[in-house]
mmCIF file of C-alpha atoms in Angstrom:
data_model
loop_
_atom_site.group_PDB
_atom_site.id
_atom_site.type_symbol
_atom_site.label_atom_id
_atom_site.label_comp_id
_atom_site.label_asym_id
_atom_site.label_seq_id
_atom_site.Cartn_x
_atom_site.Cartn_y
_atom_site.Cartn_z
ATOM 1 C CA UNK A 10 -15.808 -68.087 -66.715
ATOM 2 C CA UNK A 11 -17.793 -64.663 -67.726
ATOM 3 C CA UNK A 12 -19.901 -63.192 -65.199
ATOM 4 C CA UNK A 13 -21.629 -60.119 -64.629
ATOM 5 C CA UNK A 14 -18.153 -58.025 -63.798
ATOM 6 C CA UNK A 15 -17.528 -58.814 -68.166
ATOM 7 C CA UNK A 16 -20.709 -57.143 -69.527
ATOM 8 C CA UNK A 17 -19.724 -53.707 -69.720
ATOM 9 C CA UNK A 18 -16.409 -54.340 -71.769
ATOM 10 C CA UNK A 19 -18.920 -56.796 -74.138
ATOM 11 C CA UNK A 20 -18.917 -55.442 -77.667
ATOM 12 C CA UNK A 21 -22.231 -54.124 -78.787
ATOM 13 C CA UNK A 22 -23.147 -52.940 -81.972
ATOM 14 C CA UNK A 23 -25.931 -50.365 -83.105
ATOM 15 C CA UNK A 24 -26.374 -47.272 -85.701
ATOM 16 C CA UNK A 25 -27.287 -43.750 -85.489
ATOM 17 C CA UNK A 26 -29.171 -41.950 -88.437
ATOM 18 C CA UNK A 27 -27.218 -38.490 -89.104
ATOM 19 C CA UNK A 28 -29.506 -36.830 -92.351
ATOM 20 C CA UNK A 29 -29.279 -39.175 -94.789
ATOM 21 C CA UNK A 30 -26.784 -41.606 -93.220
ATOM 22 C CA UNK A 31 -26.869 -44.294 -90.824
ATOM 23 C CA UNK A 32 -23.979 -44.569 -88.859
ATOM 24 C CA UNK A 33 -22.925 -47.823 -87.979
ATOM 25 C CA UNK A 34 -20.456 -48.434 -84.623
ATOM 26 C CA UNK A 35 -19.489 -50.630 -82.442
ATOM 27 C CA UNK A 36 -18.806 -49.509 -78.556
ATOM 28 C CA UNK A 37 -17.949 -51.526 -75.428
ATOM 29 C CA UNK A 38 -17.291 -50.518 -71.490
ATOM 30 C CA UNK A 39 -18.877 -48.939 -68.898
ATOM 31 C CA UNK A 40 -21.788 -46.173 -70.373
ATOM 32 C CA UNK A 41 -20.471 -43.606 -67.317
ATOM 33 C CA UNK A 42 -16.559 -44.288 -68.392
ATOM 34 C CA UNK A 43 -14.245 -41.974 -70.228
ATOM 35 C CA UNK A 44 -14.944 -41.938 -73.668
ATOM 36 C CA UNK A 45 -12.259 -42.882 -76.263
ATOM 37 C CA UNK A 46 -13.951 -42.140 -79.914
ATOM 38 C CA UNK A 47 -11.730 -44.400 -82.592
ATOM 39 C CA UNK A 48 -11.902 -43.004 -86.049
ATOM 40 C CA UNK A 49 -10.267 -45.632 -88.699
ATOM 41 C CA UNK A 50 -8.968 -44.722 -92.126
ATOM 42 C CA UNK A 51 -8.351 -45.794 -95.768
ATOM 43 C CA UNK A 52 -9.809 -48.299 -96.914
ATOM 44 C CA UNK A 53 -10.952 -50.231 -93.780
ATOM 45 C CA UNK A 54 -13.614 -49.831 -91.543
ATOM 46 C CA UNK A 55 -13.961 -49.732 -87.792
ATOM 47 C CA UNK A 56 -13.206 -53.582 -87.828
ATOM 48 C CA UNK A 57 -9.434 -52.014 -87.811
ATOM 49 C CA UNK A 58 -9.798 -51.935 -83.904
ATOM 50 C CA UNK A 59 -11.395 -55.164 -83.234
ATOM 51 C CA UNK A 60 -8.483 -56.268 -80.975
ATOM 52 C CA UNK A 61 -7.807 -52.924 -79.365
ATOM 53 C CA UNK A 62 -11.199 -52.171 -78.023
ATOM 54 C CA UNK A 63 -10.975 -55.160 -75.624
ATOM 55 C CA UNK A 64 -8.084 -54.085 -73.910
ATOM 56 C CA UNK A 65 -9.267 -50.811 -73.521
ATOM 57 C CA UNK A 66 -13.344 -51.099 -72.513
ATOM 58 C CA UNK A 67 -12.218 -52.318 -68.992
ATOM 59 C CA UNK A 68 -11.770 -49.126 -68.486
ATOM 60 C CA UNK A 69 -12.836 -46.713 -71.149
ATOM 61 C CA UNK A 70 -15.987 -46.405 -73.044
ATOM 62 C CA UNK A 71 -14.426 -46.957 -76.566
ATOM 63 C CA UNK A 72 -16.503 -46.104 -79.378
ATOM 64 C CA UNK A 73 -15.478 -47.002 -82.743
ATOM 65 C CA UNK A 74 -17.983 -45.191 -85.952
ATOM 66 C CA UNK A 75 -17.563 -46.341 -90.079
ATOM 67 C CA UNK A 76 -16.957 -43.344 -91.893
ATOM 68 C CA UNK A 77 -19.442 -42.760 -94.450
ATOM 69 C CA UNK A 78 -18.687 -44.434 -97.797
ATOM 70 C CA UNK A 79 -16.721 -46.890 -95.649
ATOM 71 C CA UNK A 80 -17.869 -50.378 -93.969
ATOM 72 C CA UNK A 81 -21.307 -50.954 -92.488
ATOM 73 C CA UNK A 82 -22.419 -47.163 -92.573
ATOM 74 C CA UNK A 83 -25.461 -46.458 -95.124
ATOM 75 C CA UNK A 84 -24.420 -43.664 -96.949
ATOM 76 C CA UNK A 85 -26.825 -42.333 -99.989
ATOM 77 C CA UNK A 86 -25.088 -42.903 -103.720
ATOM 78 C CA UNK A 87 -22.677 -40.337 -105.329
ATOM 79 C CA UNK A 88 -25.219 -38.585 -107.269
ATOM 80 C CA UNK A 89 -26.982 -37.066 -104.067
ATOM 81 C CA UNK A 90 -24.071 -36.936 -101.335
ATOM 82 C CA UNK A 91 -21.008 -35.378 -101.477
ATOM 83 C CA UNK A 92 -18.284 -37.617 -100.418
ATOM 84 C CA UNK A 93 -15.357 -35.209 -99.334
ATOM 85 C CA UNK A 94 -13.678 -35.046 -95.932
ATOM 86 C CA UNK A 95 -15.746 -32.039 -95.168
ATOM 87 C CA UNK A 96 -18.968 -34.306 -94.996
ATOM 88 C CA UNK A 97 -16.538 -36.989 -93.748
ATOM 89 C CA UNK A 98 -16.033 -34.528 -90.694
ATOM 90 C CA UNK A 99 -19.893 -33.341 -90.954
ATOM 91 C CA UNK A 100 -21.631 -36.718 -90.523
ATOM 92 C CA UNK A 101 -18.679 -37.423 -87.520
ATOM 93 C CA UNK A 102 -19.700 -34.572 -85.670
ATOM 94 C CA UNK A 103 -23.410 -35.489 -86.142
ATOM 95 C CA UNK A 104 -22.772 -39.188 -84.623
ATOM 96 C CA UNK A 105 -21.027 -37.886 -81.586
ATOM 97 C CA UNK A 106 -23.743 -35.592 -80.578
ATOM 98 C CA UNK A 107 -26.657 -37.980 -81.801
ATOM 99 C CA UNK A 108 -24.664 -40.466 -79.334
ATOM 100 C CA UNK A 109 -24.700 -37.475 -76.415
ATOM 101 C CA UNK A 110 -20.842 -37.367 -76.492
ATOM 102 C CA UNK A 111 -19.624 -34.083 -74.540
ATOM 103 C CA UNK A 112 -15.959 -34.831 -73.828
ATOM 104 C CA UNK A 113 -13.888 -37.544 -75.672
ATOM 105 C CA UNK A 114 -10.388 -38.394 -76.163
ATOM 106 C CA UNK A 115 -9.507 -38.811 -80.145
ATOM 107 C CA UNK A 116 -7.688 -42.160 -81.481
ATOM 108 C CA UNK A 117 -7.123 -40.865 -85.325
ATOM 109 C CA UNK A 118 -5.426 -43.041 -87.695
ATOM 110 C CA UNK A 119 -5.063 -42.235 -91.557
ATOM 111 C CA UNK A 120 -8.458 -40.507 -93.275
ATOM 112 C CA UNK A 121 -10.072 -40.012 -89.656
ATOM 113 C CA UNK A 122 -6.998 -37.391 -88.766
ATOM 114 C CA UNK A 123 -8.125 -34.893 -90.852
ATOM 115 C CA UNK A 124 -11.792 -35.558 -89.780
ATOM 116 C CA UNK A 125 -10.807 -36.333 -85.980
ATOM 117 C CA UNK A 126 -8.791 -32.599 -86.244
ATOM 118 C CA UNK A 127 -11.828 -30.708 -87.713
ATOM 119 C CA UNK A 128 -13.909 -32.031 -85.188
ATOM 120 C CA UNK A 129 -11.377 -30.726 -82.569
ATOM 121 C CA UNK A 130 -11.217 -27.272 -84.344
ATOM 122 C CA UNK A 131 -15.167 -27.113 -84.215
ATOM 123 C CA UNK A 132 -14.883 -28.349 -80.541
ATOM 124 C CA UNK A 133 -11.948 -27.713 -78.513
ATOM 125 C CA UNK A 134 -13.784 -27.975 -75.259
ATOM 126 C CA UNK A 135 -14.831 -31.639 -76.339
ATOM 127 C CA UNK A 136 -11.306 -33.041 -76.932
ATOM 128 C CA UNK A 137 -9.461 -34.445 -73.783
ATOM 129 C CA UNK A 138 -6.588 -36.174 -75.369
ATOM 130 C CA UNK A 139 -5.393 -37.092 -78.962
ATOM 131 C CA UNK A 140 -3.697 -40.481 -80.057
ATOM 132 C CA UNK A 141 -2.209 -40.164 -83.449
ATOM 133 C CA UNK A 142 -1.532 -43.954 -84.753
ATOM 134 C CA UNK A 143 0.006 -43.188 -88.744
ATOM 135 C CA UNK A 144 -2.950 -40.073 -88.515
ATOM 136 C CA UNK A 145 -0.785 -37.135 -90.448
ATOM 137 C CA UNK A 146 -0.874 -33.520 -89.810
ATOM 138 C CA UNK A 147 2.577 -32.043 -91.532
ATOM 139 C CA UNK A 148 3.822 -31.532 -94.720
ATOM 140 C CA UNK A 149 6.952 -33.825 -93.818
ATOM 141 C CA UNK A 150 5.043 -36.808 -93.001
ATOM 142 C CA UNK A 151 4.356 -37.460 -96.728
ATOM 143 C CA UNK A 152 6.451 -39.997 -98.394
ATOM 144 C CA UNK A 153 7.401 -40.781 -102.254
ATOM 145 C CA UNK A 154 4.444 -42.865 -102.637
ATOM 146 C CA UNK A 155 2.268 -39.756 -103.128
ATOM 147 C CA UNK A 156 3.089 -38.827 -106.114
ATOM 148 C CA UNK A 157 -0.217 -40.253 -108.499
ATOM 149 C CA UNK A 158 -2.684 -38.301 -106.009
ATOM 150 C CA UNK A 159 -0.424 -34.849 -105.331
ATOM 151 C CA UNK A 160 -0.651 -35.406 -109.710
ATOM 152 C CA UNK A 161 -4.349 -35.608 -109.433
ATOM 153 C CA UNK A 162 -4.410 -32.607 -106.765
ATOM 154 C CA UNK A 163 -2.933 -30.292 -109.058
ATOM 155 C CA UNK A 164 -5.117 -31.687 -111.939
ATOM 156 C CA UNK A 165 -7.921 -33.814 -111.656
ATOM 157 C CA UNK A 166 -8.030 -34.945 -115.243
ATOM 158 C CA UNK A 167 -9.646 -37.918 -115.912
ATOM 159 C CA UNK A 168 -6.320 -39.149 -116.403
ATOM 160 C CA UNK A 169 -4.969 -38.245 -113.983
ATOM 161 C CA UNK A 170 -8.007 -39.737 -111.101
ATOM 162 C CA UNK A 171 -7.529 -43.463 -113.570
ATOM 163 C CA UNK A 172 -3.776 -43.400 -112.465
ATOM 164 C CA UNK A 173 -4.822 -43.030 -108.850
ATOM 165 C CA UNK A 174 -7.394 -46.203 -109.184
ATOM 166 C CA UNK A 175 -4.207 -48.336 -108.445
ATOM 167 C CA UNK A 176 -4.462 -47.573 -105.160
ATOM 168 C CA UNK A 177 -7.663 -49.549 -105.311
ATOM 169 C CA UNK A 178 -6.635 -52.720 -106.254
ATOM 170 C CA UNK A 179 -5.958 -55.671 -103.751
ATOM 171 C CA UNK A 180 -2.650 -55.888 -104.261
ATOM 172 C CA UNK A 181 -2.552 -52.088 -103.073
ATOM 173 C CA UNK A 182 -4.395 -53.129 -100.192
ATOM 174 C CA UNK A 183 -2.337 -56.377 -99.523
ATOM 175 C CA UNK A 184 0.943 -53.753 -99.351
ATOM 176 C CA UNK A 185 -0.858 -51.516 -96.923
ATOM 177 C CA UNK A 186 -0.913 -53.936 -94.538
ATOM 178 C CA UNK A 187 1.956 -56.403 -95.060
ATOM 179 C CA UNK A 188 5.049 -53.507 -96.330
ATOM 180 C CA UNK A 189 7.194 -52.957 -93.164
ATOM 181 C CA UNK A 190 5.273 -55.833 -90.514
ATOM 182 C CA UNK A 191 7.131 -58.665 -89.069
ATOM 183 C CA UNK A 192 7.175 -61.627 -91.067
ATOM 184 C CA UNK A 193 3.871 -63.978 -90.461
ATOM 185 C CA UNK A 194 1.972 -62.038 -87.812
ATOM 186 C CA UNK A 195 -0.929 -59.845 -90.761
ATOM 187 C CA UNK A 196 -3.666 -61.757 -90.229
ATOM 188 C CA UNK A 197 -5.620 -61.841 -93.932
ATOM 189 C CA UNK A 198 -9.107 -61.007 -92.042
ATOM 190 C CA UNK A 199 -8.632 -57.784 -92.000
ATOM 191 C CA UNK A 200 -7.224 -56.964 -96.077
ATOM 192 C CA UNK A 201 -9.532 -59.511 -97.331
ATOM 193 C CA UNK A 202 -12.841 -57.728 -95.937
ATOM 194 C CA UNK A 203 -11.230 -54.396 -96.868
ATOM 195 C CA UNK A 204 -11.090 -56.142 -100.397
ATOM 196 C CA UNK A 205 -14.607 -57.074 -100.645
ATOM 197 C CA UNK A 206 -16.000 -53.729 -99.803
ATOM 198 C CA UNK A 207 -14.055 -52.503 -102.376
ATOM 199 C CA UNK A 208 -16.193 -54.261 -104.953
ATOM 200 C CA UNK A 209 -19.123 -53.172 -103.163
ATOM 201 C CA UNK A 210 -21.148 -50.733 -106.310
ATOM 202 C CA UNK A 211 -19.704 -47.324 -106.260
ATOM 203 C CA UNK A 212 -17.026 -48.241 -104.092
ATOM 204 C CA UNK A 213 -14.265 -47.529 -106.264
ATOM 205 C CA UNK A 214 -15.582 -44.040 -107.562
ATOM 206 C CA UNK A 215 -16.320 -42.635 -104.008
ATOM 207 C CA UNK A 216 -12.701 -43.434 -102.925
ATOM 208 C CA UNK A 217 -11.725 -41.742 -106.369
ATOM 209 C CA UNK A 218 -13.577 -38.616 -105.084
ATOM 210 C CA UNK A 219 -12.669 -38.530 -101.302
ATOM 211 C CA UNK A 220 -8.437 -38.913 -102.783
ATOM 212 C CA UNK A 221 -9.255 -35.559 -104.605
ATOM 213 C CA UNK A 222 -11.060 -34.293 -101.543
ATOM 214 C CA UNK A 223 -7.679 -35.223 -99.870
ATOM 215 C CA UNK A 224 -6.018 -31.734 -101.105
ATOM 216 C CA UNK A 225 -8.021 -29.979 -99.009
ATOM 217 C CA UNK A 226 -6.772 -31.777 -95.798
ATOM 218 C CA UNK A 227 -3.457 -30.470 -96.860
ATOM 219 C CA UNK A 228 -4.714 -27.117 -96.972
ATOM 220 C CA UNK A 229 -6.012 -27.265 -93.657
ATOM 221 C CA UNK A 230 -2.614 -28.023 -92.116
ATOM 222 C CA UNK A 231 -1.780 -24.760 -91.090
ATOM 223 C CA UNK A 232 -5.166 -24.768 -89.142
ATOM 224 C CA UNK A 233 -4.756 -27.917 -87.570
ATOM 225 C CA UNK A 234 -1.159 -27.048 -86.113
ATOM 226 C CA UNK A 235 -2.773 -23.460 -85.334
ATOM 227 C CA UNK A 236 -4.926 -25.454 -83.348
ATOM 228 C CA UNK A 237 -2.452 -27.824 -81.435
ATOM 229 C CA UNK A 238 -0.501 -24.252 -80.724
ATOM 230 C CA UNK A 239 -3.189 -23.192 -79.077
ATOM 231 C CA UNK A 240 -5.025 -25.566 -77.406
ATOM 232 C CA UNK A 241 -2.036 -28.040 -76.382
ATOM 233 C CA UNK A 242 -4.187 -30.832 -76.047
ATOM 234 C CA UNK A 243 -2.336 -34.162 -74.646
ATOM 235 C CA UNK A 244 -0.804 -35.756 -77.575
ATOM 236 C CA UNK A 245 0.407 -39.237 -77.805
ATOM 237 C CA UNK A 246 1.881 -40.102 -81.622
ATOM 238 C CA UNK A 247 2.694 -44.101 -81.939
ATOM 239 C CA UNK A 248 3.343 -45.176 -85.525
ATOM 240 C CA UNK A 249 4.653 -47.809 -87.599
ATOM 241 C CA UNK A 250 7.864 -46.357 -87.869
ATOM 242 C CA UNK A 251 8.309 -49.069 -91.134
ATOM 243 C CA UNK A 252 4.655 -47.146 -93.073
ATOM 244 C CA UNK A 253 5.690 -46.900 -96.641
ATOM 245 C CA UNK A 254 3.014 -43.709 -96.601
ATOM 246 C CA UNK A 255 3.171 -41.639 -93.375
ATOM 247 C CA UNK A 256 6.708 -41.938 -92.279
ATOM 248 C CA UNK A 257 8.540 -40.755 -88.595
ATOM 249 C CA UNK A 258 9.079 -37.042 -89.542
ATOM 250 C CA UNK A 259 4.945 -36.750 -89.372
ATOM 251 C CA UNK A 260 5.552 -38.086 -86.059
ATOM 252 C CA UNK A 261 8.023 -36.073 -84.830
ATOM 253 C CA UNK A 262 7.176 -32.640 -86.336
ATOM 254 C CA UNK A 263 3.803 -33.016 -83.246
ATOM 255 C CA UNK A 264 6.394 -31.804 -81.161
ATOM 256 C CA UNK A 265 6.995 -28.198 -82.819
ATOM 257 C CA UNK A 266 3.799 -26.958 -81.757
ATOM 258 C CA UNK A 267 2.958 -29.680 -79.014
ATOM 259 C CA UNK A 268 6.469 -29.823 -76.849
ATOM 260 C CA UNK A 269 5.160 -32.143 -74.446
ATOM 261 C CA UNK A 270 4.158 -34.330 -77.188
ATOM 262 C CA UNK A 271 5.173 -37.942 -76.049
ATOM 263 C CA UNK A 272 6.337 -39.739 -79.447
ATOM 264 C CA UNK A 273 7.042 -43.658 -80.029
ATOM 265 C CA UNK A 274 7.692 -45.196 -83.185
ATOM 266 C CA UNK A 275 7.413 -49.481 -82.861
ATOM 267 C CA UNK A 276 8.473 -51.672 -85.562
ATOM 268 C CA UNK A 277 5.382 -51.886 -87.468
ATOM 269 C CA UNK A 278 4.034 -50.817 -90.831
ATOM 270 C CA UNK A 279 0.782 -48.248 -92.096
ATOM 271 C CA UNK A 280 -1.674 -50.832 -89.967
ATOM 272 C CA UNK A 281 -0.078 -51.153 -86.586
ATOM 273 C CA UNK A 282 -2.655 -52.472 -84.784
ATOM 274 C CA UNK A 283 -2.640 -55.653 -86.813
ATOM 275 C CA UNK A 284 0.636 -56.372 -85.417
ATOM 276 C CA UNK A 285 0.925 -54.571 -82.050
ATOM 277 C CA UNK A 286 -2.517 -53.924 -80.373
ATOM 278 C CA UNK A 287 -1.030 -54.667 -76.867
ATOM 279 C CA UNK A 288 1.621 -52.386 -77.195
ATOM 280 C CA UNK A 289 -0.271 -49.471 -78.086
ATOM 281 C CA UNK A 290 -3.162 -49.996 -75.669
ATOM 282 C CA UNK A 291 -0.238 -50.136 -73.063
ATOM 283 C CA UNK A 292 0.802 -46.948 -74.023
ATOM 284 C CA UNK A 293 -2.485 -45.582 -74.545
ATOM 285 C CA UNK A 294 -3.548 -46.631 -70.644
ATOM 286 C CA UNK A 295 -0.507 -45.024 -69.475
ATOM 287 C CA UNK A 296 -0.984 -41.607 -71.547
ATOM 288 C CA UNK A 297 -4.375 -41.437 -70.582
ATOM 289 C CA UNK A 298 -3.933 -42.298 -66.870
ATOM 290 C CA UNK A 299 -0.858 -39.569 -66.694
ATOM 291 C CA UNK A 300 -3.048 -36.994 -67.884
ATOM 292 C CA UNK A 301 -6.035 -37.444 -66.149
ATOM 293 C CA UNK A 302 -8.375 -38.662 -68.614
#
């Protein structure tokens, strides 16, 4: 039985316009809570964390955006935005302060590293804790698997961008989430909406151009660990130790510039929260609690 003690970890929905986008999120807990801001990556959508919110919004205010180009967000065509991790990191910053956000902890996984860290370069004073789930930051967190987009880094040929549409396809998407999980527990909800939007007009072309725009995440590398030297924000890094793309070393090279870095690798692949939301929300409680967030 629900009762009036269950409202403020209810999932709401709602959108934010940011210039020409409209940001779509979801959110649940208390308003006056802690806020944990959840920023999903390739090629999913805030839907990634539809069973970690609720074991988190008893607690925390947990807000969870769609990146533009990605899920439910309204984002304006190719020909009049440009969709780079730059405007990524632009129309992020724009939805935290349209949504009044002042102080957050940072849950970065994949694509919304590089746009949770330039947010936390912008805004130090904002950032109360990072969790980095598979969210890279290092050189030696890259594995072979890179090789068709470091090809179309170093020259974006037409060629060179059709080799990297394979990454597209849904048997691409179908390994992302299934290479390195236990046996039977990947739910298909998840990779088959991931699949649709993928059809969605444009789709395909504005992933093209934000896997070029990807080059200039690795660029910023030295900035972002610049940063963590710096600022030593509380750092928790829990990964899918089995992720066929961002593998341990990523993990563990946190702790050259963050010592007190606290670093778990679970027996998961790329999308660990489709197989081990209650383990990482345990871990995320505990991280939080210790450091006084």
């Amino acid at each position: 039985m629900s009762g009036p003690a269950d409202e403020g970890a209810a999932l709401r929905f709602g959108t934010k316009p940011v210039g020409d986008v409209t940001v779509f999120y979801r959110e649940a807990g208390p308003p006056d809570a802690p806020v944990l801001l959840l920023l999903h990556g390739f090629p999913t959508a805030g839907h990634m964390f539809r069973d970690l919110i609720p074991l988190l919004a008893d607690r925390y205010r947990v807000i969870a955006p769609d990146l533009a180009g990605f899920g439910n967000t309204v984002a304006p065509p190719r020909a009049s935005f440009d969709y780079s991790f730059d405007a990524l990191a632009k129309v992020t910053e724009g939805f935290v302060e349209a949504m009044g956000l002042t102080r957050y902890a940072l849950y970065v996984f994949d694509y919304g590293a590089p746009t949770g860290f330039r947010l936390a370069m912008a805004h130090p004073e904002r950032v109360t804790a990072i969790i980095s789930q598979n969210g890279n930051a290092y050189m030696e967190g890259f594995s072979a698997e890179w090789g068709p987009w470091e090809a179309y880094w170093r020259d974006p040929s037409p060629d060179n961008r059709e080799a990297c549409r394979a990454s597209l396809t849904d048997e691409a998407i179908r390994f992302q989430y299934q290479h390195g999980a236990p046996e039977g527990r990947v739910s298909p909800d998840g990779m088959t909406l991931d699949m649709a939007y993928m059809r969605r007009a444009e789709a395909q072309e504005i992933q093209l151009d934000l896997i070029l725009s990807y080059r200039t995440n690795v660029a910023l590398y030295p900035d972002f660990q610049a940063y963590f030297r710096k600022h030593q924000p509380p750092l928790l890094a829990v990964w899918g130790r089995n992720d066929a793309f961002f593998i341990p070393p990523g993990a563990k090279a946190y702790a050259r510039d963050l010592p007190k870095a606290e670093i778990h690798l679970i027996d998961a692949g790329h999308f660990a929260l489709e197989t081990h939301p209650a383990e990482i929300a345990c871990r995320i409680r505990d991280f939080l609690e210790r450091n006084g967030v």
